[in-house]
Amino acid sequence: EIIDYNSVGNQIFIETKLLRKYLFDVEFPAWQDFECWYRILFYEGGRAFNILDYSYIQDVQHDKGRISNKKIEKIFLARNMFIKKHGLSKVDSLRINNHLRSYEGFSKPRYLSFFYSFVKNKGFFTLFL
């Protein structure tokens, strides 16, 4: 599911040894956290727990600039690097476009990626049955 939407964000509780094993890829101009969580989920069996209750207090003020708020060219470069590094299929390459919706100028839904997501998960065929 992380291909469709980065529900992890940048707040995660994880064993230090596991995070040290994967580390952020500093070659990425953006999306370092997303790419790291993807690798952890992919190589560690895809298990994560979504804790619905509050378990900590987060300071959401950003006194420093965020990489993902920088030029959109960096976002596209990170997207292309992610696709190449992980050998994403054509379908998953379209699905990852959903991540672009949160950036200025890309607020419209990505219908093709939505369609391919349905097809991949067989929800499309269920819809017509």
mmCIF file with all atom_site columns, N, CA, C and O in Angstrom, residues 28-62:
data_model
loop_
_atom_site.group_PDB
_atom_site.id
_atom_site.type_symbol
_atom_site.label_atom_id
_atom_site.label_alt_id
_atom_site.label_comp_id
_atom_site.label_asym_id
_atom_site.label_entity_id
_atom_site.label_seq_id
_atom_site.pdbx_PDB_ins_code
_atom_site.Cartn_x
_atom_site.Cartn_y
_atom_site.Cartn_z
_atom_site.occupancy
_atom_site.B_iso_or_equiv
_atom_site.pdbx_formal_charge
_atom_site.auth_seq_id
_atom_site.auth_comp_id
_atom_site.auth_asym_id
_atom_site.auth_atom_id
_atom_site.pdbx_PDB_model_num
ATOM 1   N N  . PHE A 1 28 ? 19.221 10.551 -2.653 1.00 0.00 ? 28 PHE A N  1
ATOM 2   C CA . PHE A 1 28 ? 17.909 11.033 -3.066 1.00 0.00 ? 28 PHE A CA 1
ATOM 3   C C  . PHE A 1 28 ? 17.782 12.519 -2.738 1.00 0.00 ? 28 PHE A C  1
ATOM 4   O O  . PHE A 1 28 ? 18.074 12.932 -1.619 1.00 0.00 ? 28 PHE A O  1
ATOM 5   N N  . PRO A 1 29 ? 17.309 13.333 -3.693 1.00 0.00 ? 29 PRO A N  1
ATOM 6   C CA . PRO A 1 29 ? 17.137 14.759 -3.442 1.00 0.00 ? 29 PRO A CA 1
ATOM 7   C C  . PRO A 1 29 ? 15.892 15.061 -2.604 1.00 0.00 ? 29 PRO A C  1
ATOM 8   O O  . PRO A 1 29 ? 15.712 16.163 -2.106 1.00 0.00 ? 29 PRO A O  1
ATOM 9   N N  . ALA A 1 30 ? 15.013 14.080 -2.438 1.00 0.00 ? 30 ALA A N  1
ATOM 10  C CA . ALA A 1 30 ? 13.779 14.172 -1.650 1.00 0.00 ? 30 ALA A CA 1
ATOM 11  C C  . ALA A 1 30 ? 13.311 12.732 -1.417 1.00 0.00 ? 30 ALA A C  1
ATOM 12  O O  . ALA A 1 30 ? 13.885 11.794 -1.961 1.00 0.00 ? 30 ALA A O  1
ATOM 13  N N  . TRP A 1 31 ? 12.297 12.548 -0.607 1.00 0.00 ? 31 TRP A N  1
ATOM 14  C CA . TRP A 1 31 ? 11.676 11.245 -0.362 1.00 0.00 ? 31 TRP A CA 1
ATOM 15  C C  . TRP A 1 31 ? 12.595 10.259 0.355  1.00 0.00 ? 31 TRP A C  1
ATOM 16  O O  . TRP A 1 31 ? 12.388 9.048  0.288  1.00 0.00 ? 31 TRP A O  1
ATOM 17  N N  . GLN A 1 32 ? 13.612 10.711 1.070  1.00 0.00 ? 32 GLN A N  1
ATOM 18  C CA . GLN A 1 32 ? 14.515 9.782  1.757  1.00 0.00 ? 32 GLN A CA 1
ATOM 19  C C  . GLN A 1 32 ? 13.757 8.919  2.764  1.00 0.00 ? 32 GLN A C  1
ATOM 20  O O  . GLN A 1 32 ? 14.013 7.714  2.860  1.00 0.00 ? 32 GLN A O  1
ATOM 21  N N  . ASP A 1 33 ? 12.836 9.516  3.514  1.00 0.00 ? 33 ASP A N  1
ATOM 22  C CA . ASP A 1 33 ? 12.097 8.743  4.502  1.00 0.00 ? 33 ASP A CA 1
ATOM 23  C C  . ASP A 1 33 ? 11.197 7.714  3.821  1.00 0.00 ? 33 ASP A C  1
ATOM 24  O O  . ASP A 1 33 ? 11.197 6.536  4.186  1.00 0.00 ? 33 ASP A O  1
ATOM 25  N N  . PHE A 1 34 ? 10.456 8.132  2.798  1.00 0.00 ? 34 PHE A N  1
ATOM 26  C CA . PHE A 1 34 ? 9.584  7.213  2.074  1.00 0.00 ? 34 PHE A CA 1
ATOM 27  C C  . PHE A 1 34 ? 10.371 6.037  1.501  1.00 0.00 ? 34 PHE A C  1
ATOM 28  O O  . PHE A 1 34 ? 9.983  4.882  1.626  1.00 0.00 ? 34 PHE A O  1
ATOM 29  N N  . GLU A 1 35 ? 11.505 6.321  0.890  1.00 0.00 ? 35 GLU A N  1
ATOM 30  C CA . GLU A 1 35 ? 12.312 5.271  0.272  1.00 0.00 ? 35 GLU A CA 1
ATOM 31  C C  . GLU A 1 35 ? 12.857 4.311  1.326  1.00 0.00 ? 35 GLU A C  1
ATOM 32  O O  . GLU A 1 35 ? 12.885 3.097  1.128  1.00 0.00 ? 35 GLU A O  1
ATOM 33  N N  . CYS A 1 36 ? 13.237 4.838  2.480  1.00 0.00 ? 36 CYS A N  1
ATOM 34  C CA . CYS A 1 36 ? 13.734 4.001  3.573  1.00 0.00 ? 36 CYS A CA 1
ATOM 35  C C  . CYS A 1 36 ? 12.627 3.090  4.107  1.00 0.00 ? 36 CYS A C  1
ATOM 36  O O  . CYS A 1 36 ? 12.837 1.896  4.296  1.00 0.00 ? 36 CYS A O  1
ATOM 37  N N  . TRP A 1 37 ? 11.429 3.652  4.337  1.00 0.00 ? 37 TRP A N  1
ATOM 38  C CA . TRP A 1 37 ? 10.314 2.833  4.856  1.00 0.00 ? 37 TRP A CA 1
ATOM 39  C C  . TRP A 1 37 ? 9.935  1.759  3.837  1.00 0.00 ? 37 TRP A C  1
ATOM 40  O O  . TRP A 1 37 ? 9.605  0.634  4.207  1.00 0.00 ? 37 TRP A O  1
ATOM 41  N N  . TYR A 1 38 ? 9.986  2.100  2.563  1.00 0.00 ? 38 TYR A N  1
ATOM 42  C CA . TYR A 1 38 ? 9.679  1.121  1.519  1.00 0.00 ? 38 TYR A CA 1
ATOM 43  C C  . TYR A 1 38 ? 10.641 -0.063 1.606  1.00 0.00 ? 38 TYR A C  1
ATOM 44  O O  . TYR A 1 38 ? 10.227 -1.216 1.570  1.00 0.00 ? 38 TYR A O  1
ATOM 45  N N  . ARG A 1 39 ? 11.941 0.233  1.711  1.00 0.00 ? 39 ARG A N  1
ATOM 46  C CA . ARG A 1 39 ? 12.929 -0.856 1.791  1.00 0.00 ? 39 ARG A CA 1
ATOM 47  C C  . ARG A 1 39 ? 12.713 -1.702 3.034  1.00 0.00 ? 39 ARG A C  1
ATOM 48  O O  . ARG A 1 39 ? 12.801 -2.934 2.971  1.00 0.00 ? 39 ARG A O  1
ATOM 49  N N  . ILE A 1 40 ? 12.451 -1.055 4.155  1.00 0.00 ? 40 ILE A N  1
ATOM 50  C CA . ILE A 1 40 ? 12.232 -1.808 5.394  1.00 0.00 ? 40 ILE A CA 1
ATOM 51  C C  . ILE A 1 40 ? 11.025 -2.723 5.245  1.00 0.00 ? 40 ILE A C  1
ATOM 52  O O  . ILE A 1 40 ? 11.099 -3.921 5.564  1.00 0.00 ? 40 ILE A O  1
ATOM 53  N N  . LEU A 1 41 ? 9.920  -2.197 4.737  1.00 0.00 ? 41 LEU A N  1
ATOM 54  C CA . LEU A 1 41 ? 8.721  -3.021 4.561  1.00 0.00 ? 41 LEU A CA 1
ATOM 55  C C  . LEU A 1 41 ? 8.949  -4.125 3.539  1.00 0.00 ? 41 LEU A C  1
ATOM 56  O O  . LEU A 1 41 ? 8.531  -5.267 3.733  1.00 0.00 ? 41 LEU A O  1
ATOM 57  N N  . PHE A 1 42 ? 9.620  -3.812 2.447  1.00 0.00 ? 42 PHE A N  1
ATOM 58  C CA . PHE A 1 42 ? 9.853  -4.783 1.388  1.00 0.00 ? 42 PHE A CA 1
ATOM 59  C C  . PHE A 1 42 ? 10.760 -5.923 1.856  1.00 0.00 ? 42 PHE A C  1
ATOM 60  O O  . PHE A 1 42 ? 10.476 -7.094 1.637  1.00 0.00 ? 42 PHE A O  1
ATOM 61  N N  . TYR A 1 43 ? 11.865 -5.569 2.497  1.00 0.00 ? 43 TYR A N  1
ATOM 62  C CA . TYR A 1 43 ? 12.856 -6.586 2.864  1.00 0.00 ? 43 TYR A CA 1
ATOM 63  C C  . TYR A 1 43 ? 12.609 -7.244 4.213  1.00 0.00 ? 43 TYR A C  1
ATOM 64  O O  . TYR A 1 43 ? 13.200 -8.274 4.506  1.00 0.00 ? 43 TYR A O  1
ATOM 65  N N  . GLU A 1 44 ? 11.751 -6.672 5.017  1.00 0.00 ? 44 GLU A N  1
ATOM 66  C CA . GLU A 1 44 ? 11.483 -7.242 6.335  1.00 0.00 ? 44 GLU A CA 1
ATOM 67  C C  . GLU A 1 44 ? 10.103 -7.890 6.420  1.00 0.00 ? 44 GLU A C  1
ATOM 68  O O  . GLU A 1 44 ? 9.555  -8.057 7.485  1.00 0.00 ? 44 GLU A O  1
ATOM 69  N N  . GLY A 1 45 ? 9.527  -8.227 5.298  1.00 0.00 ? 45 GLY A N  1
ATOM 70  C CA . GLY A 1 45 ? 8.285  -8.991 5.306  1.00 0.00 ? 45 GLY A CA 1
ATOM 71  C C  . GLY A 1 45 ? 7.009  -8.181 5.217  1.00 0.00 ? 45 GLY A C  1
ATOM 72  O O  . GLY A 1 45 ? 5.924  -8.736 5.340  1.00 0.00 ? 45 GLY A O  1
ATOM 73  N N  . GLY A 1 46 ? 7.107  -6.879 5.019  1.00 0.00 ? 46 GLY A N  1
ATOM 74  C CA . GLY A 1 46 ? 5.920  -6.068 4.779  1.00 0.00 ? 46 GLY A CA 1
ATOM 75  C C  . GLY A 1 46 ? 4.978  -5.915 5.945  1.00 0.00 ? 46 GLY A C  1
ATOM 76  O O  . GLY A 1 46 ? 3.798  -5.648 5.752  1.00 0.00 ? 46 GLY A O  1
ATOM 77  N N  . ARG A 1 47 ? 5.467  -6.074 7.163  1.00 0.00 ? 47 ARG A N  1
ATOM 78  C CA . ARG A 1 47 ? 4.579  -5.944 8.318  1.00 0.00 ? 47 ARG A CA 1
ATOM 79  C C  . ARG A 1 47 ? 4.801  -4.605 9.010  1.00 0.00 ? 47 ARG A C  1
ATOM 80  O O  . ARG A 1 47 ? 5.916  -4.223 9.317  1.00 0.00 ? 47 ARG A O  1
ATOM 81  N N  . ALA A 1 48 ? 3.697  -3.925 9.243  1.00 0.00 ? 48 ALA A N  1
ATOM 82  C CA . ALA A 1 48 ? 3.727  -2.680 10.006 1.00 0.00 ? 48 ALA A CA 1
ATOM 83  C C  . ALA A 1 48 ? 2.408  -2.576 10.743 1.00 0.00 ? 48 ALA A C  1
ATOM 84  O O  . ALA A 1 48 ? 1.406  -3.176 10.336 1.00 0.00 ? 48 ALA A O  1
ATOM 85  N N  . PHE A 1 49 ? 2.399  -1.875 11.817 1.00 0.00 ? 49 PHE A N  1
ATOM 86  C CA . PHE A 1 49 ? 1.188  -1.718 12.601 1.00 0.00 ? 49 PHE A CA 1
ATOM 87  C C  . PHE A 1 49 ? 0.783  -0.257 12.620 1.00 0.00 ? 49 PHE A C  1
ATOM 88  O O  . PHE A 1 49 ? 1.613  0.613  12.890 1.00 0.00 ? 49 PHE A O  1
ATOM 89  N N  . ASN A 1 50 ? -0.475 -0.007 12.335 1.00 0.00 ? 50 ASN A N  1
ATOM 90  C CA . ASN A 1 50 ? -1.014 1.337  12.406 1.00 0.00 ? 50 ASN A CA 1
ATOM 91  C C  . ASN A 1 50 ? -1.679 1.476  13.768 1.00 0.00 ? 50 ASN A C  1
ATOM 92  O O  . ASN A 1 50 ? -2.711 0.863  14.025 1.00 0.00 ? 50 ASN A O  1
ATOM 93  N N  . ILE A 1 51 ? -1.095 2.267  14.636 1.00 0.00 ? 51 ILE A N  1
ATOM 94  C CA . ILE A 1 51 ? -1.645 2.473  15.971 1.00 0.00 ? 51 ILE A CA 1
ATOM 95  C C  . ILE A 1 51 ? -2.629 3.627  15.878 1.00 0.00 ? 51 ILE A C  1
ATOM 96  O O  . ILE A 1 51 ? -2.242 4.762  15.588 1.00 0.00 ? 51 ILE A O  1
ATOM 97  N N  . LEU A 1 52 ? -3.897 3.348  16.112 1.00 0.00 ? 52 LEU A N  1
ATOM 98  C CA . LEU A 1 52 ? -4.932 4.354  15.921 1.00 0.00 ? 52 LEU A CA 1
ATOM 99  C C  . LEU A 1 52 ? -5.029 5.341  17.078 1.00 0.00 ? 52 LEU A C  1
ATOM 100 O O  . LEU A 1 52 ? -5.497 6.458  16.899 1.00 0.00 ? 52 LEU A O  1
ATOM 101 N N  . ASP A 1 53 ? -4.607 4.939  18.253 1.00 0.00 ? 53 ASP A N  1
ATOM 102 C CA . ASP A 1 53 ? -4.657 5.837  19.404 1.00 0.00 ? 53 ASP A CA 1
ATOM 103 C C  . ASP A 1 53 ? -3.418 6.714  19.432 1.00 0.00 ? 53 ASP A C  1
ATOM 104 O O  . ASP A 1 53 ? -2.376 6.374  18.875 1.00 0.00 ? 53 ASP A O  1
ATOM 105 N N  . TYR A 1 54 ? -3.524 7.842  20.112 1.00 0.00 ? 54 TYR A N  1
ATOM 106 C CA . TYR A 1 54 ? -2.367 8.716  20.267 1.00 0.00 ? 54 TYR A CA 1
ATOM 107 C C  . TYR A 1 54 ? -1.350 8.038  21.169 1.00 0.00 ? 54 TYR A C  1
ATOM 108 O O  . TYR A 1 54 ? -1.684 7.498  22.212 1.00 0.00 ? 54 TYR A O  1
ATOM 109 N N  . SER A 1 55 ? -0.104 8.073  20.754 1.00 0.00 ? 55 SER A N  1
ATOM 110 C CA . SER A 1 55 ? 0.945  7.451  21.560 1.00 0.00 ? 55 SER A CA 1
ATOM 111 C C  . SER A 1 55 ? 2.110  8.405  21.825 1.00 0.00 ? 55 SER A C  1
ATOM 112 O O  . SER A 1 55 ? 3.045  8.060  22.506 1.00 0.00 ? 55 SER A O  1
ATOM 113 N N  . TYR A 1 56 ? 2.045  9.610  21.265 1.00 0.00 ? 56 TYR A N  1
ATOM 114 C CA . TYR A 1 56 ? 3.091  10.590 21.491 1.00 0.00 ? 56 TYR A CA 1
ATOM 115 C C  . TYR A 1 56 ? 2.574  11.968 21.075 1.00 0.00 ? 56 TYR A C  1
ATOM 116 O O  . TYR A 1 56 ? 1.543  12.091 20.418 1.00 0.00 ? 56 TYR A O  1
ATOM 117 N N  . ILE A 1 57 ? 3.297  12.993 21.443 1.00 0.00 ? 57 ILE A N  1
ATOM 118 C CA . ILE A 1 57 ? 2.965  14.361 21.049 1.00 0.00 ? 57 ILE A CA 1
ATOM 119 C C  . ILE A 1 57 ? 3.998  14.786 20.015 1.00 0.00 ? 57 ILE A C  1
ATOM 120 O O  . ILE A 1 57 ? 5.195  14.631 20.215 1.00 0.00 ? 57 ILE A O  1
ATOM 121 N N  . GLN A 1 58 ? 3.522  15.318 18.909 1.00 0.00 ? 58 GLN A N  1
ATOM 122 C CA . GLN A 1 58 ? 4.403  15.706 17.821 1.00 0.00 ? 58 GLN A CA 1
ATOM 123 C C  . GLN A 1 58 ? 4.379  17.225 17.660 1.00 0.00 ? 58 GLN A C  1
ATOM 124 O O  . GLN A 1 58 ? 3.318  17.835 17.582 1.00 0.00 ? 58 GLN A O  1
ATOM 125 N N  . ASP A 1 59 ? 5.545  17.823 17.592 1.00 0.00 ? 59 ASP A N  1
ATOM 126 C CA . ASP A 1 59 ? 5.676  19.239 17.295 1.00 0.00 ? 59 ASP A CA 1
ATOM 127 C C  . ASP A 1 59 ? 5.672  19.387 15.783 1.00 0.00 ? 59 ASP A C  1
ATOM 128 O O  . ASP A 1 59 ? 6.576  18.908 15.102 1.00 0.00 ? 59 ASP A O  1
ATOM 129 N N  . VAL A 1 60 ? 4.642  20.012 15.230 1.00 0.00 ? 60 VAL A N  1
ATOM 130 C CA . VAL A 1 60 ? 4.503  20.100 13.782 1.00 0.00 ? 60 VAL A CA 1
ATOM 131 C C  . VAL A 1 60 ? 5.024  21.412 13.211 1.00 0.00 ? 60 VAL A C  1
ATOM 132 O O  . VAL A 1 60 ? 4.921  21.647 12.016 1.00 0.00 ? 60 VAL A O  1
ATOM 133 N N  . GLN A 1 61 ? 5.585  22.251 14.040 1.00 0.00 ? 61 GLN A N  1
ATOM 134 C CA . GLN A 1 61 ? 6.191  23.470 13.529 1.00 0.00 ? 61 GLN A CA 1
ATOM 135 C C  . GLN A 1 61 ? 7.517  23.121 12.874 1.00 0.00 ? 61 GLN A C  1
ATOM 136 O O  . GLN A 1 61 ? 8.329  22.403 13.441 1.00 0.00 ? 61 GLN A O  1
ATOM 137 N N  . HIS A 1 62 ? 7.698  23.626 11.706 1.00 0.00 ? 62 HIS A N  1
ATOM 138 C CA . HIS A 1 62 ? 8.943  23.375 10.988 1.00 0.00 ? 62 HIS A CA 1
ATOM 139 C C  . HIS A 1 62 ? 9.737  24.670 10.930 1.00 0.00 ? 62 HIS A C  1
ATOM 140 O O  . HIS A 1 62 ? 9.455  25.544 10.117 1.00 0.00 ? 62 HIS A O  1
#
